Structure formats: C-alpha cells, structure tokens
C-alpha cells in the first residue's frame, strides 16, 4: 500500500514537472532565440536592439511609467472603494456592486470604443492621459479587495472610530495594515495587466515616443527581426522581478476572505 | 536561501537592471555614433576651370572605392535612409566620370548633379549602404 502511494506521488511529481515545463518552454525559447542568429550563438541581437534601435528606450520607460502610475493610482482608489463596498452601509450598495461586476465581465473590445470617444472629446487622444485615465478606474481590484476585506478584524476599525472620525486615518491605521498582502497581490496584477496592454496604446496613441514596449514588440518584426527576441527578454524582466519580489504576497493575497 | 536573502538578491538585481537601462538610455546613441565610420564630406562646387568654363569640381584626394579606368571613379555620396524608424545618413556608391584636373581639383564630367554631399575621407573602409557619421563638411 505504501509503495502504491509513493509511486502515485512520483507520478504526480512527473506530471506537475511536465506541466510546469510546458509553461516555461516559451520563456526558454525566447531567451535561447535572443542569443541565436540562425547559425551560431551570439550577442549581436542584443547589440542591434540596444545600440541601433533607439525607439526601444522611450517605449520601455513609457511602459514602466504607465504601469507604475496606473498601479499606484488604482490602489489609492481601490482601497477606499473596496472598504466602502465591504463595510459601509448605504442604499443601492448591492446594485452598485453588481454594476461593478458587470463592468469587470465586459470584454475590453466593448469598453474601448466609449473610452476612445470620451478621450477624443476631451482632446486627450495621443497624450499619456489617454492610457492612464481609463485604466485607473478598473473594477477588478475593487472586487478582489472587497472579498479580502470581509475577513479583516473589524474590531480594530471600531476601536479606531472611537478615536477619530477621519475615514482616511481609519484606512491608514486600521485597514491597510491588515490588507497589505492583498494590496501587493492586486498591485502585481494591475502592473502586469498594464504592462501587457496592447489595444489601448495602438488605438489611443499615434506618436512613437508615447508608445509602449508591447506595441514595439508587436511591430518590431518588419524593422529588425534580429532584435525582436532580445526585446521580448527585456519585456519579461520587470514583471519577473516584480513577481519574484512579491510572489509570497501574491499567493496569500488572493485567498479570498481569509487573513493570515 | 531565506526569504529575506531572496528579496535582497532580487532588489539588487532590480536595481542593477534599472541602473543599466538608465545608462543605456543615456549613452546608446553616443555608443552607436562612436562605432560608425566618421566621414568628412564636401559639396561639389562649380568653379571656373580652363578657359573660364564653369564646371563641377571635386578635390583630387577624394575618397574613392574603385578606380575603374583612368577617368572613371566610384565615389561615395551621402543619402538619407530610414533605418529603424529614423532618418539616418548612409553612403551610396556613385560612379563618376572625370575630365581634366588642375593638380588640386578635377572636373566632374558625369555622375554628379552638384548638390550631393561627397565623402572626402573616412576613418573606416566604406561599403555601399553603410551608415556613417558626418564629422565635418
């Protein structure tokens, strides 16, 4: 009996390793291809990208700027929103949250056109605001964090309310310390989501110097095929570093309604 | 490796990566320019040559890739070409036919219109279509 369990565990490990391998194969392929010129191992592809294609740098920094600003502003909006949905009592709360859920379920292709019309009427097309403004009110983080906030110790919030009426102080001293892990987790998701955005820059931006790295990679092939894979490696690194840094928070932070 | 050690290592890697990216952003264009052939260019002019004929002339020490016959040269002229979404200077091989010379200049009979920038000298060998950096004209 013991031997059967052991064999089962080995089999499980093999299956899991194969599955993990399948996920990592594209990354290995991209890194491998970035050092391959079709005949030999070389760093020429990196040389081409870094010292011959200067549009890469503004696009890289644009991606960093958009993803960072959107992540920070979204988190500033998400926390009070989620706290309101989870603990405040007001009329129409359920209906408003249903609207949030519906918005979250809507595919990007449905919302992008109204966004475009709004931005066009505001004169914000082809500006950095065209990327930042529509993205900072994403409902995803509010829904995730609301679920997590159901598990916070409300007595701490009540105790703080005896000392102050300021919702800001209550959030900072009684709520945020309890949901730090969830904030990190949602922050990573928001950053990765913004980092990978493709349709919005393509539609809302025309100037090359405002575009993002994702657009650069999508359009790089006709100009410089050799530098495509190194660009993809540079595209992976920031998200990989962020994930590595907050991976433990990501796992714990998405356990809905449970606090460690 | 403990969690803290892992985070310190990742933080160091992230710092290194972003410092490297900042340095590359600031210096990549200069590095690129430094690796290009540095050329001196000359704009051919119309001069009074023998018997007051106004002809297009070039200096005799001009950079040539090939001397196909006594009066046939292949010189390099500057053209702009879109490379990686930017207008950049490249050299194009242009065959010219020359006429008489006065020791310093020779007359261009055919092959130039007069408004081109002609490469006079280069610190590296040139080939058709190579990107160059103009240091002086």
Short mmCIF file of C-alpha atoms in Angstrom, two decimals:
data_model
loop_
_atom_site.label_atom_id
_atom_site.label_comp_id
_atom_site.label_asym_id
_atom_site.label_seq_id
_atom_site.Cartn_x
_atom_site.Cartn_y
_atom_site.Cartn_z
CA UNK A 1 0.00 0.00 0.00
CA UNK A 2 2.80 2.32 1.00
CA UNK A 3 4.60 1.60 -2.29
CA UNK A 4 1.48 2.44 -4.33
CA UNK A 5 1.15 5.85 -2.60
CA UNK A 6 4.84 6.50 -3.23
CA UNK A 7 4.52 5.65 -6.91
CA UNK A 8 1.46 7.87 -7.12
CA UNK A 9 3.41 10.72 -5.60
CA UNK A 10 6.24 10.22 -8.09
CA UNK A 11 3.76 10.14 -10.96
CA UNK A 12 2.12 13.29 -9.64
CA UNK A 13 5.50 14.99 -9.48
CA UNK A 14 6.34 13.96 -13.03
CA UNK A 15 3.00 15.25 -14.33
CA UNK A 16 3.45 18.52 -12.44
CA UNK A 17 7.02 18.91 -13.73
CA UNK A 18 5.86 18.31 -17.29
CA UNK A 19 3.07 20.85 -16.89
CA UNK A 20 5.48 23.37 -15.37
CA UNK A 21 7.91 22.63 -18.20
CA UNK A 22 5.23 23.37 -20.77
CA UNK A 23 4.69 26.80 -19.22
CA UNK A 24 8.39 27.62 -19.09
CA UNK A 25 9.24 26.38 -22.61
CA UNK A 26 8.18 29.66 -24.31
CA UNK A 27 10.39 31.68 -21.96
CA UNK A 28 13.36 29.38 -22.55
CA UNK A 29 12.68 29.54 -26.30
CA UNK A 30 12.61 33.36 -26.25
CA UNK A 31 15.83 33.60 -24.21
CA UNK A 32 17.50 30.97 -26.41
CA UNK A 33 16.40 32.66 -29.64
CA UNK A 34 17.68 36.01 -28.36
CA UNK A 35 21.23 34.57 -28.45
CA UNK A 36 20.85 32.81 -31.80
CA UNK A 37 21.39 34.40 -35.22
CA UNK A 38 20.36 31.38 -37.24
CA UNK A 39 23.84 29.88 -37.38
CA UNK A 40 25.62 30.43 -34.09
CA UNK A 41 25.31 31.71 -30.55
CA UNK A 42 25.83 35.46 -30.49
CA UNK A 43 25.08 38.67 -28.62
CA UNK A 44 24.68 40.59 -31.89
CA UNK A 45 20.90 40.60 -31.49
CA UNK A 46 21.24 42.46 -28.16
CA UNK A 47 23.78 44.77 -29.76
CA UNK A 48 21.29 45.57 -32.54
CA UNK A 49 18.50 46.26 -30.09
CA UNK A 50 20.45 48.30 -27.55
CA UNK A 51 22.70 50.31 -29.86
CA UNK A 52 20.75 50.59 -33.09
CA UNK A 53 17.07 50.89 -32.25
CA UNK A 54 16.64 53.97 -30.09
CA UNK A 55 12.84 53.95 -30.10
CA UNK A 56 13.14 50.97 -27.76
CA UNK A 57 14.18 53.13 -24.78
CA UNK A 58 11.30 55.63 -24.68
CA UNK A 59 8.90 52.74 -25.21
CA UNK A 60 10.45 50.80 -22.34
CA UNK A 61 10.25 53.79 -20.00
CA UNK A 62 6.72 54.59 -21.19
CA UNK A 63 5.65 51.08 -20.23
CA UNK A 64 7.28 51.49 -16.81
CA UNK A 65 5.67 54.92 -16.37
CA UNK A 66 2.15 53.87 -17.41
CA UNK A 67 2.20 50.63 -15.41
CA UNK A 68 3.60 52.28 -12.27
CA UNK A 69 1.33 55.33 -12.29
CA UNK A 70 -1.77 53.27 -13.05
CA UNK A 71 -0.89 50.73 -10.35
CA UNK A 72 -0.34 53.41 -7.67
CA UNK A 73 -3.43 55.47 -8.53
CA UNK A 74 -5.58 52.37 -8.89
CA UNK A 75 -4.52 51.18 -5.43
CA UNK A 76 -5.30 54.60 -3.95
CA UNK A 77 -8.81 54.33 -5.43
CA UNK A 78 -9.33 50.62 -4.85
CA UNK A 79 -8.74 50.55 -1.08
CA UNK A 80 -11.44 53.08 -0.01
CA UNK A 81 -13.79 51.71 -2.70
CA UNK A 82 -13.40 48.13 -1.52
CA UNK A 83 -13.73 49.22 2.14
CA UNK A 84 -16.96 51.03 1.27
CA UNK A 85 -18.36 48.01 -0.51
CA UNK A 86 -17.40 45.60 2.24
CA UNK A 87 -18.22 47.54 5.43
CA UNK A 88 -20.13 50.74 4.72
CA UNK A 89 -23.93 50.70 4.80
CA UNK A 90 -25.60 52.76 2.10
CA UNK A 91 -28.61 52.48 -0.17
CA UNK A 92 -28.00 50.78 -3.50
CA UNK A 93 -24.74 49.17 -2.41
CA UNK A 94 -25.72 45.77 -3.82
CA UNK A 95 -26.87 47.27 -7.11
CA UNK A 96 -23.70 49.36 -7.45
CA UNK A 97 -21.54 46.32 -6.79
CA UNK A 98 -23.49 44.37 -9.41
CA UNK A 99 -22.68 47.16 -11.88
CA UNK A 100 -19.02 46.77 -10.90
CA UNK A 101 -19.17 43.02 -11.55
CA UNK A 102 -20.84 43.60 -14.93
CA UNK A 103 -18.15 46.14 -15.82
CA UNK A 104 -15.46 43.66 -14.83
CA UNK A 105 -17.03 40.99 -17.02
CA UNK A 106 -17.19 43.24 -20.08
CA UNK A 107 -14.55 42.46 -22.68
CA UNK A 108 -12.10 45.23 -23.45
CA UNK A 109 -13.39 45.46 -27.02
CA UNK A 110 -16.76 46.63 -25.67
CA UNK A 111 -15.43 49.39 -23.43
CA UNK A 112 -12.58 50.61 -25.60
CA UNK A 113 -14.82 52.44 -28.10
CA UNK A 114 -16.69 54.54 -25.48
CA UNK A 115 -13.28 55.22 -23.93
CA UNK A 116 -11.97 56.39 -27.29
CA UNK A 117 -14.96 58.69 -27.86
CA UNK A 118 -14.61 60.16 -24.37
CA UNK A 119 -10.89 60.73 -24.76
CA UNK A 120 -11.36 62.21 -28.23
CA UNK A 121 -13.98 64.67 -26.94
CA UNK A 122 -11.66 65.64 -24.09
CA UNK A 123 -8.82 66.17 -26.56
CA UNK A 124 -6.67 63.57 -24.84
CA UNK A 125 -6.00 61.24 -27.77
CA UNK A 126 -2.26 60.86 -28.36
CA UNK A 127 -1.37 62.01 -24.86
CA UNK A 128 -0.17 59.98 -21.89
CA UNK A 129 -3.50 60.63 -20.18
CA UNK A 130 -5.24 58.54 -22.85
CA UNK A 131 -3.56 55.46 -21.41
CA UNK A 132 -3.59 56.41 -17.73
CA UNK A 133 -7.07 57.85 -17.19
CA UNK A 134 -9.29 54.99 -18.44
CA UNK A 135 -7.11 52.41 -16.70
CA UNK A 136 -7.14 53.85 -13.19
CA UNK A 137 -10.81 53.04 -12.59
CA UNK A 138 -10.62 49.31 -13.31
CA UNK A 139 -13.19 47.37 -11.24
CA UNK A 140 -11.08 44.19 -10.97
CA UNK A 141 -9.06 45.30 -7.95
CA UNK A 142 -12.14 46.58 -6.12
CA UNK A 143 -13.91 43.23 -6.50
CA UNK A 144 -10.88 41.22 -5.35
CA UNK A 145 -10.10 43.51 -2.43
CA UNK A 146 -13.72 43.70 -1.30
CA UNK A 147 -13.74 39.93 -0.94
CA UNK A 148 -10.50 40.05 1.05
CA UNK A 149 -11.78 42.86 3.30
CA UNK A 150 -14.64 40.70 4.51
CA UNK A 151 -12.04 38.87 6.56
CA UNK A 152 -10.41 41.83 8.31
CA UNK A 153 -10.68 42.31 12.05
CA UNK A 154 -13.49 44.89 12.22
CA UNK A 155 -12.93 45.45 15.96
CA UNK A 156 -9.75 47.35 15.09
CA UNK A 157 -11.75 49.59 12.80
CA UNK A 158 -14.40 50.12 15.52
CA UNK A 159 -11.69 50.93 18.07
CA UNK A 160 -10.17 53.47 15.71
CA UNK A 161 -13.59 55.04 15.12
CA UNK A 162 -13.79 55.82 18.84
CA UNK A 163 -10.66 57.93 18.42
CA UNK A 164 -11.32 59.64 15.10
CA UNK A 165 -13.99 60.37 12.56
CA UNK A 166 -11.47 60.61 9.73
CA UNK A 167 -12.02 57.78 7.28
CA UNK A 168 -8.52 58.46 5.95
CA UNK A 169 -6.90 57.80 9.35
CA UNK A 170 -9.09 54.72 9.86
CA UNK A 171 -8.00 53.34 6.48
CA UNK A 172 -4.32 54.10 7.06
CA UNK A 173 -4.04 52.82 10.64
CA UNK A 174 -6.73 50.13 10.94
CA UNK A 175 -7.45 48.76 7.47
CA UNK A 176 -4.34 48.95 5.31
CA UNK A 177 -2.06 47.15 7.82
CA UNK A 178 -4.49 44.22 7.68
CA UNK A 179 -4.67 44.05 3.89
CA UNK A 180 -1.07 44.73 2.94
CA UNK A 181 -0.67 41.30 1.35
CA UNK A 182 -3.79 41.78 -0.76
CA UNK A 183 -2.58 45.25 -1.81
CA UNK A 184 0.70 43.72 -3.03
CA UNK A 185 -1.17 40.94 -4.87
CA UNK A 186 -3.62 43.30 -6.57
CA UNK A 187 -0.74 45.70 -7.31
CA UNK A 188 1.17 42.95 -9.16
CA UNK A 189 -1.93 42.02 -11.16
CA UNK A 190 -2.61 45.64 -12.07
CA UNK A 191 1.03 46.23 -13.03
CA UNK A 192 1.15 43.08 -15.19
CA UNK A 193 -2.18 43.98 -16.79
CA UNK A 194 -0.96 47.49 -17.68
CA UNK A 195 2.45 46.21 -18.73
CA UNK A 196 0.81 43.89 -21.26
CA UNK A 197 -1.75 46.35 -22.59
CA UNK A 198 -1.77 46.44 -26.36
CA UNK A 199 -5.09 47.66 -27.74
CA UNK A 200 -5.18 50.95 -25.80
CA UNK A 201 -1.76 52.25 -26.95
CA UNK A 202 -2.47 51.12 -30.51
CA UNK A 203 -5.81 52.93 -30.57
CA UNK A 204 -5.24 55.94 -28.32
CA UNK A 205 -1.64 56.82 -29.24
CA UNK A 206 -0.14 57.76 -32.57
CA UNK A 207 3.25 59.19 -31.63
CA UNK A 208 6.04 56.64 -31.47
CA UNK A 209 7.58 58.39 -28.47
CA UNK A 210 4.43 57.72 -26.41
CA UNK A 211 4.04 54.06 -27.35
CA UNK A 212 4.71 51.10 -25.10
CA UNK A 213 7.08 48.16 -25.25
CA UNK A 214 4.23 45.75 -26.04
CA UNK A 215 3.50 47.75 -29.22
CA UNK A 216 7.21 47.84 -30.02
CA UNK A 217 7.40 44.04 -29.88
CA UNK A 218 4.24 43.67 -31.95
CA UNK A 219 5.63 46.00 -34.63
CA UNK A 220 9.33 45.11 -34.42
CA UNK A 221 9.39 42.26 -36.92
CA UNK A 222 9.29 44.29 -40.15
CA UNK A 223 12.04 46.62 -38.96
CA UNK A 224 14.52 44.43 -37.19
CA UNK A 225 13.72 40.78 -36.75
CA UNK A 226 17.04 40.08 -35.06
CA UNK A 227 16.20 42.35 -32.14
CA UNK A 228 12.72 41.00 -31.57
CA UNK A 229 13.72 38.26 -29.13
CA UNK A 230 16.08 40.43 -27.05
CA UNK A 231 13.24 42.97 -26.81
CA UNK A 232 10.97 40.17 -25.59
CA UNK A 233 13.56 39.27 -22.92
CA UNK A 234 13.64 42.89 -21.73
CA UNK A 235 9.86 42.83 -21.77
CA UNK A 236 9.79 39.85 -19.41
CA UNK A 237 12.38 41.05 -16.88
CA UNK A 238 10.48 43.80 -14.96
CA UNK A 239 7.39 41.66 -14.43
CA UNK A 240 9.55 38.69 -13.46
CA UNK A 241 11.44 40.80 -10.91
CA UNK A 242 8.19 42.15 -9.51
CA UNK A 243 6.70 38.68 -9.27
CA UNK A 244 9.85 37.32 -7.63
CA UNK A 245 9.78 40.09 -5.06
CA UNK A 246 6.11 39.74 -4.15
CA UNK A 247 5.42 36.10 -5.07
CA UNK A 248 4.63 35.08 -1.47
CA UNK A 249 2.19 38.00 -1.16
CA UNK A 250 0.56 37.02 -4.44
CA UNK A 251 -0.18 33.51 -3.22
CA UNK A 252 -1.55 34.63 0.15
CA UNK A 253 -3.20 37.82 -1.04
CA UNK A 254 -5.65 36.14 -3.34
CA UNK A 255 -7.09 33.80 -0.70
CA UNK A 256 -10.46 35.49 -0.55
CA UNK A 257 -11.79 36.38 2.85
CA UNK A 258 -9.02 34.72 4.81
CA UNK A 259 -6.46 36.63 6.77
CA UNK A 260 -3.23 35.11 7.93
CA UNK B 1 18.31 30.99 0.66
CA UNK B 2 15.96 32.60 3.19
CA UNK B 3 13.06 34.83 2.16
CA UNK B 4 14.95 37.97 3.19
CA UNK B 5 18.09 36.93 1.33
CA UNK B 6 15.97 36.18 -1.74
CA UNK B 7 14.35 39.62 -1.53
CA UNK B 8 17.71 41.36 -1.10
CA UNK B 9 19.09 39.47 -4.13
CA UNK B 10 16.02 40.38 -6.20
CA UNK B 11 16.19 44.00 -5.08
CA UNK B 12 19.86 44.14 -6.07
CA UNK B 13 19.03 42.55 -9.44
CA UNK B 14 16.19 45.03 -10.00
CA UNK B 15 18.42 47.99 -9.09
CA UNK B 16 21.17 46.71 -11.38
CA UNK B 17 18.70 46.22 -14.22
CA UNK B 18 17.20 49.69 -13.95
CA UNK B 19 20.56 51.41 -13.48
CA UNK B 20 21.77 49.57 -16.60
CA UNK B 21 18.68 50.63 -18.51
CA UNK B 22 19.16 54.28 -17.46
CA UNK B 23 22.82 54.18 -18.53
CA UNK B 24 21.92 52.56 -21.85
CA UNK B 25 19.15 55.09 -22.43
CA UNK B 26 21.59 57.95 -21.88
CA UNK B 27 24.55 56.54 -23.79
CA UNK B 28 23.26 54.16 -26.50
CA UNK B 29 23.09 56.82 -29.21
CA UNK B 30 26.61 58.04 -28.47
CA UNK B 31 27.94 54.47 -28.49
CA UNK B 32 26.23 53.91 -31.83
CA UNK B 33 27.73 57.09 -33.29
CA UNK B 34 31.19 56.22 -31.98
CA UNK B 35 31.09 52.91 -33.83
CA UNK B 36 30.09 54.40 -37.18
CA UNK B 37 32.63 55.36 -39.85
CA UNK B 38 33.37 59.07 -39.34
CA UNK B 39 33.40 60.82 -42.65
CA UNK B 40 34.34 64.26 -43.89
CA UNK B 41 32.12 65.43 -46.70
CA UNK B 42 32.43 68.00 -49.44
CA UNK B 43 29.80 69.72 -51.53
CA UNK B 44 30.98 69.88 -55.15
CA UNK B 45 31.03 73.40 -56.46
CA UNK B 46 31.05 74.98 -59.86
CA UNK B 47 34.39 76.64 -60.46
CA UNK B 48 35.96 78.49 -63.31
CA UNK B 49 38.18 75.96 -64.96
CA UNK B 50 40.23 76.14 -68.10
CA UNK B 51 39.24 78.97 -70.42
CA UNK B 52 36.69 80.17 -67.90
CA UNK B 53 34.48 77.15 -68.30
CA UNK B 54 32.28 76.80 -65.18
CA UNK B 55 32.42 73.13 -64.29
CA UNK B 56 31.64 70.92 -61.35
CA UNK B 57 34.85 70.07 -59.50
CA UNK B 58 35.96 67.69 -56.76
CA UNK B 59 39.20 67.64 -54.75
CA UNK B 60 41.74 65.17 -56.13
CA UNK B 61 42.27 63.47 -52.76
CA UNK B 62 38.64 62.43 -52.55
CA UNK B 63 37.75 59.03 -51.06
CA UNK B 64 37.23 56.55 -53.88
CA UNK B 65 36.27 52.92 -53.62
CA UNK B 66 37.34 51.88 -57.07
CA UNK B 67 39.12 53.39 -59.98
CA UNK B 68 37.63 51.52 -62.89
CA UNK B 69 39.64 53.32 -65.59
CA UNK B 70 41.64 56.49 -65.90
CA UNK B 71 38.58 58.70 -65.99
CA UNK B 72 36.08 56.50 -64.14
CA UNK B 73 35.82 56.60 -60.36
CA UNK B 74 33.43 55.24 -57.82
CA UNK B 75 32.90 57.76 -55.08
CA UNK B 76 30.53 57.79 -52.10
CA UNK B 77 27.76 60.31 -51.71
CA UNK B 78 25.62 60.85 -48.64
CA UNK B 79 21.97 59.86 -48.71
CA UNK B 80 19.32 59.68 -46.02
CA UNK B 81 17.64 56.39 -45.39
CA UNK B 82 15.02 55.36 -42.87
CA UNK B 83 16.65 52.85 -40.57
CA UNK B 84 14.72 51.60 -37.55
CA UNK B 85 12.13 54.37 -37.92
CA UNK B 86 14.75 57.15 -38.04
CA UNK B 87 16.28 59.15 -40.85
CA UNK B 88 19.98 58.31 -40.88
CA UNK B 89 22.94 59.14 -43.11
CA UNK B 90 24.23 56.34 -45.30
CA UNK B 91 26.75 56.30 -48.15
CA UNK B 92 25.82 55.32 -51.68
CA UNK B 93 28.39 54.34 -54.25
CA UNK B 94 28.20 56.63 -57.27
CA UNK B 95 30.23 56.09 -60.45
CA UNK B 96 31.53 59.34 -61.90
CA UNK B 97 33.47 60.28 -64.96
CA UNK B 98 36.10 62.95 -64.54
CA UNK B 99 37.75 65.25 -67.02
CA UNK B 100 40.79 67.44 -66.71
CA UNK B 101 42.47 68.40 -63.44
CA UNK B 102 44.49 71.34 -62.24
CA UNK B 103 46.51 69.48 -59.66
CA UNK B 104 44.13 70.17 -56.78
CA UNK B 105 40.73 69.58 -58.33
CA UNK B 106 39.37 67.58 -61.17
CA UNK B 107 36.43 68.28 -63.36
CA UNK B 108 33.37 66.04 -62.98
CA UNK B 109 32.01 65.26 -66.41
CA UNK B 110 29.23 62.87 -65.47
CA UNK B 111 27.68 61.26 -62.38
CA UNK B 112 27.04 64.21 -60.04
CA UNK B 113 24.38 66.88 -60.06
CA UNK B 114 26.11 69.32 -57.78
CA UNK B 115 24.01 69.31 -54.65
CA UNK B 116 25.20 65.98 -53.26
CA UNK B 117 27.46 65.62 -50.25
CA UNK B 118 30.52 63.67 -51.37
CA UNK B 119 32.67 61.74 -48.92
CA UNK B 120 36.18 63.16 -48.89
CA UNK B 121 37.67 60.94 -46.21
CA UNK B 122 36.65 58.21 -43.80
CA UNK B 123 38.37 56.65 -40.80
CA UNK B 124 36.99 53.21 -41.77
CA UNK B 125 36.53 51.42 -45.08
CA UNK B 126 33.14 52.16 -46.62
CA UNK B 127 30.68 49.94 -48.42
CA UNK B 128 27.53 50.75 -50.30
CA UNK B 129 24.64 51.43 -47.91
CA UNK B 130 26.76 51.72 -44.76
CA UNK B 131 25.55 54.18 -42.14
CA UNK B 132 28.04 56.95 -41.43
CA UNK B 133 28.55 59.83 -39.03
CA UNK B 134 29.39 63.16 -40.66
CA UNK B 135 32.02 64.93 -38.61
CA UNK B 136 32.79 67.82 -40.91
CA UNK B 137 31.62 69.32 -44.13
#
